[in-house]
mmCIF file of C-alpha atoms in Angstrom:
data_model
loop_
_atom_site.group_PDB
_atom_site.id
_atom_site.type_symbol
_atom_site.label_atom_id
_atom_site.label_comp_id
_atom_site.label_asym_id
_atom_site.label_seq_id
_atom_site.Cartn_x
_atom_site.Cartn_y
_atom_site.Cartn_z
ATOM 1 C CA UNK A 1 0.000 0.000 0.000
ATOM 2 C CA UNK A 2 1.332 3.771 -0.801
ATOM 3 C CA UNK A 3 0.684 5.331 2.607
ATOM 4 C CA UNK A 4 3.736 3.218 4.070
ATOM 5 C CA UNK A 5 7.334 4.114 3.313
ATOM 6 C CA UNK A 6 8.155 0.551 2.344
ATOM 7 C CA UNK A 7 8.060 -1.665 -0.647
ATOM 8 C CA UNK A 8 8.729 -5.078 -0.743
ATOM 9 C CA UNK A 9 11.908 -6.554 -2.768
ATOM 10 C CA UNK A 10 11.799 -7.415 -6.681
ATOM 11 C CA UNK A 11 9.739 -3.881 -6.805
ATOM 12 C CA UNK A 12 12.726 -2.349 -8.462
ATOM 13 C CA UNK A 13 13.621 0.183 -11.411
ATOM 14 C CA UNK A 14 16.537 2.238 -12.180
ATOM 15 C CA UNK A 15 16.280 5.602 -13.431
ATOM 16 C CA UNK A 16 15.814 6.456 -16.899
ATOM 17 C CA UNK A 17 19.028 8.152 -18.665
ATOM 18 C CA UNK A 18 21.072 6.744 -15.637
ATOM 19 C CA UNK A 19 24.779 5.771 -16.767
ATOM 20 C CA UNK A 20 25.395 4.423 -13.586
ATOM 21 C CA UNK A 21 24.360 0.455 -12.967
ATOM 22 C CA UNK A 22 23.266 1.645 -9.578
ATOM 23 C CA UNK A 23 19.404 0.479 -8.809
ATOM 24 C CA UNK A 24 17.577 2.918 -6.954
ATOM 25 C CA UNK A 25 14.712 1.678 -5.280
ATOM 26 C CA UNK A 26 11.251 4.056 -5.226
ATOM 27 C CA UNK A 27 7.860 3.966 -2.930
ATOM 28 C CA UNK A 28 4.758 5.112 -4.419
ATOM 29 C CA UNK A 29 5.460 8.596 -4.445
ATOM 30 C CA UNK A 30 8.674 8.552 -6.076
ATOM 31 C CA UNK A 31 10.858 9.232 -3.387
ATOM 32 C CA UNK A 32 14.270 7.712 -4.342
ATOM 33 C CA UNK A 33 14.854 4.981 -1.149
ATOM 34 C CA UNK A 34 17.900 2.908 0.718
ATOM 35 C CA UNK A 35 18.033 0.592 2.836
ATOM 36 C CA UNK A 36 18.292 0.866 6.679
ATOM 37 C CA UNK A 37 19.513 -1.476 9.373
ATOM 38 C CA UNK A 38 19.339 -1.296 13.342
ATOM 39 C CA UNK A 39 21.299 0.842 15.248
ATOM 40 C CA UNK A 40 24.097 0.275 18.522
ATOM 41 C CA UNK A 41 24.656 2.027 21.028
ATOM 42 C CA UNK A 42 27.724 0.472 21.757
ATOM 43 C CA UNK A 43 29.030 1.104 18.190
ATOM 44 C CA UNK A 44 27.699 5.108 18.389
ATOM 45 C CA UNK A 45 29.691 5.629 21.703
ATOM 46 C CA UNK A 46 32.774 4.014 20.197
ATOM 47 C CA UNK A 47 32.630 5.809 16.925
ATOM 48 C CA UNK A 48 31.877 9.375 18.832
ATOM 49 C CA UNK A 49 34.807 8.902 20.951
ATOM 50 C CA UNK A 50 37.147 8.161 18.130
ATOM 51 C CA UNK A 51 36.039 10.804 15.994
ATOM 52 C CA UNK A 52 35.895 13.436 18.550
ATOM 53 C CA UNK A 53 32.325 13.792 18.452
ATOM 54 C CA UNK A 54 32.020 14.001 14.541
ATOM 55 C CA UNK A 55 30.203 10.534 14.224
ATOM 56 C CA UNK A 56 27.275 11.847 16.410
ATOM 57 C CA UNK A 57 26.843 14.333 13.483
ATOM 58 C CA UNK A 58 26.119 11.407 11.160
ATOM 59 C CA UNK A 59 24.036 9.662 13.262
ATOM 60 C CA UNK A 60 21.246 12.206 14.128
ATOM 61 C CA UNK A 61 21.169 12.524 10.640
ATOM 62 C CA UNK A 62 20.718 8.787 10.210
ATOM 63 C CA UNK A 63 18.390 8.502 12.863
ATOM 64 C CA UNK A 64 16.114 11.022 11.820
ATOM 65 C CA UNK A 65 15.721 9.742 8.301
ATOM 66 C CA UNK A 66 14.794 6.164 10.483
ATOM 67 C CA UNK A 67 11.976 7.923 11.999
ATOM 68 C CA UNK A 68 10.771 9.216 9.018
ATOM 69 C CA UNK A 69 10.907 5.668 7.295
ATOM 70 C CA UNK A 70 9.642 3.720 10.167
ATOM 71 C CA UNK A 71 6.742 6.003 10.286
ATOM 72 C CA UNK A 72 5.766 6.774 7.020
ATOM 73 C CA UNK A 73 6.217 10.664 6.526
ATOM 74 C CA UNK A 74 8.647 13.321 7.359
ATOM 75 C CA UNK A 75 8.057 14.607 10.845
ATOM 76 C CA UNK A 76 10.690 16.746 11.019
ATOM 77 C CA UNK A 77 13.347 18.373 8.782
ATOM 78 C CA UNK A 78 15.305 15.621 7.178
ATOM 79 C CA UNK A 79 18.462 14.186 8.980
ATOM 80 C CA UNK A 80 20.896 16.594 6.889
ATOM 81 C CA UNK A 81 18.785 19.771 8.060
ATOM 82 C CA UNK A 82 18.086 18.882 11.675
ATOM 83 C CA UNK A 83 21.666 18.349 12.574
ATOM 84 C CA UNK A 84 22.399 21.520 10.910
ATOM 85 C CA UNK A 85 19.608 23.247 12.707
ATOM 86 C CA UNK A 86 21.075 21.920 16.086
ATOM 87 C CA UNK A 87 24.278 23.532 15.406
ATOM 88 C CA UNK A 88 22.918 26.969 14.576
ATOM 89 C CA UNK A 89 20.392 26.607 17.267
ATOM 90 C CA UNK A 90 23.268 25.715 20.170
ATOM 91 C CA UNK A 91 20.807 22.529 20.881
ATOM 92 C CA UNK A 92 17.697 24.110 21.282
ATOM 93 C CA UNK A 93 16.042 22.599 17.831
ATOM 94 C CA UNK A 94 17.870 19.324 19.358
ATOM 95 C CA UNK A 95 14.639 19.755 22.393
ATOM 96 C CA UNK A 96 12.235 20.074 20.036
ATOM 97 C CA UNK A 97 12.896 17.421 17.713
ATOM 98 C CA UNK A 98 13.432 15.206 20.356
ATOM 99 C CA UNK A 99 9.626 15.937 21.125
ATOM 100 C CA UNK A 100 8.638 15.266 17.646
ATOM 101 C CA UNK A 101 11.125 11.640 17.335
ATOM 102 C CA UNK A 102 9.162 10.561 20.047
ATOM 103 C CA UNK A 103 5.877 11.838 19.117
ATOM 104 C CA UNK A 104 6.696 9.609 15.715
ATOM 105 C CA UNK A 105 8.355 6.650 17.468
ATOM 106 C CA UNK A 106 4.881 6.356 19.203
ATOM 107 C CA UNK A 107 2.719 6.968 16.375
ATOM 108 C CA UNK A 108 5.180 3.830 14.356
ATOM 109 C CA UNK A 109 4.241 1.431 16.936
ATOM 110 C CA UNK A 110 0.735 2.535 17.447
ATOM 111 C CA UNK A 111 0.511 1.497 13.418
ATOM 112 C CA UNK A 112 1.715 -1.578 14.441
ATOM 113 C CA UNK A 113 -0.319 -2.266 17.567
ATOM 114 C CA UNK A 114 2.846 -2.122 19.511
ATOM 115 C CA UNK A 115 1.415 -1.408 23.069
ATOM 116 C CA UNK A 116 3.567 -2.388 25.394
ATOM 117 C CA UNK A 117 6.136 0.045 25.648
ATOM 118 C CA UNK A 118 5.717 4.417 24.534
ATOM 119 C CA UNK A 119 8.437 6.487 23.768
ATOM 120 C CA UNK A 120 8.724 9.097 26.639
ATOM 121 C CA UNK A 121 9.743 12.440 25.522
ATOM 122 C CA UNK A 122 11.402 13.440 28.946
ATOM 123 C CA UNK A 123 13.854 10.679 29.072
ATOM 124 C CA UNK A 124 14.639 11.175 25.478
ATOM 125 C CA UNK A 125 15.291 14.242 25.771
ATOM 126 C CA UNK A 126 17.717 13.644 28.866
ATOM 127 C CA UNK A 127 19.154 10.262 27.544
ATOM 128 C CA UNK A 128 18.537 10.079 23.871
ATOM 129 C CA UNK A 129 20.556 7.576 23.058
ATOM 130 C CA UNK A 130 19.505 4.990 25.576
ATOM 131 C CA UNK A 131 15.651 5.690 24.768
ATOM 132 C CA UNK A 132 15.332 6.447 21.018
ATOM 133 C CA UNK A 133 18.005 3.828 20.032
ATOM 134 C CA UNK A 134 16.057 0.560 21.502
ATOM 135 C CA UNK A 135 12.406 2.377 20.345
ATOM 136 C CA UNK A 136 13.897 2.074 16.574
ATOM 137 C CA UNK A 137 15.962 -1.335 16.906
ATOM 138 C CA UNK A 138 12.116 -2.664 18.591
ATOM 139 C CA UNK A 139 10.291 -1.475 15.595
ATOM 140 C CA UNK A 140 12.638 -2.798 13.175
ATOM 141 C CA UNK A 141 12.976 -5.776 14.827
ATOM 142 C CA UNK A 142 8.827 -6.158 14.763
ATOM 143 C CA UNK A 143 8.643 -5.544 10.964
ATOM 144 C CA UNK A 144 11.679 -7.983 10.064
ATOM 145 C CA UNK A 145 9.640 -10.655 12.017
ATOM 146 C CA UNK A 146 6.855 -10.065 9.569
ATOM 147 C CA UNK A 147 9.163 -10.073 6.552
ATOM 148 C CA UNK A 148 9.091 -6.286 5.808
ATOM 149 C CA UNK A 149 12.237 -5.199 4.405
ATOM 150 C CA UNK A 150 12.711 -1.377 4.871
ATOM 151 C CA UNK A 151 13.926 1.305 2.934
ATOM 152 C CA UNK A 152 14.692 5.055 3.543
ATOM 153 C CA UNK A 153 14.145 8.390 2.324
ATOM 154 C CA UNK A 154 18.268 9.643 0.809
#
């Protein structure tokens, strides 16, 4: 169906005048799509540390883009704009996307009749990385049981 941000695999075309042999993958509303995997926290504390910081950059950009996938629309600016908008902001964008992640993260897993655990925006907002991390990796673990195969918004 065209109001989710998946499609299932063999649903594939390349684009038209294309010289690369690269296959981009499209929903029903065009949007050119990649695929996305679950997230560590483990592996974003060790990358963070060894780039001084840089890595977190990449993945609020990454994990926004999840969001969007997981629930089906942009909530938010895209990954790409948000971080930039928490740099010019000095964090305070960082507050109220936090609000709207979880506000998503909730609305994904009331799609799904997910109802035994919520998002909450307090604790995300103190400890997102410990709160929105396991939210995505339990979403994407639900669909993958089911034998969706997601793709993102690039």
């Amino acid at each position: 169906s065209c109001h989710r941000a998946y499609i299932e695999p063999g649903s594939t075309r390349t684009i038209p005048g294309s010289f690369r042999r690269w296959t981009k993958f499209f929903n029903c509303n065009n949007d050119v799509l990649c695929r996305i995997e679950r997230m560590s926290i483990l592996k974003f504390m060790l990358y963070s540390c060894c780039t001084l910081g840089i890595y977190s950059f990449f993945w609020w950009a990454k994990l926004v883009n999840t969001v969007h996938t997981l629930v089906g629309r942009r909530t938010t600016a895209s990954g790409g704009t948000a971080v930039f908008y928490i740099t010019i902001t000095c964090g305070i964008y960082g507050i109220y996307l936090m609000c709207k992640l979880t506000d998503a993260l909730n609305e994904a897993m009331d799609q799904r009749d997910i109802k035994d655990s919520r998002v909450s925006t307090i604790l995300a907002i103190l400890f997102p990385i410990f709160v929105l991390i396991p939210a995505v990796n339990r979403i994407i673990d639900f669909d993958y049981s089911r034998g969706v195969r997601y793709l993102s918004y690039r």
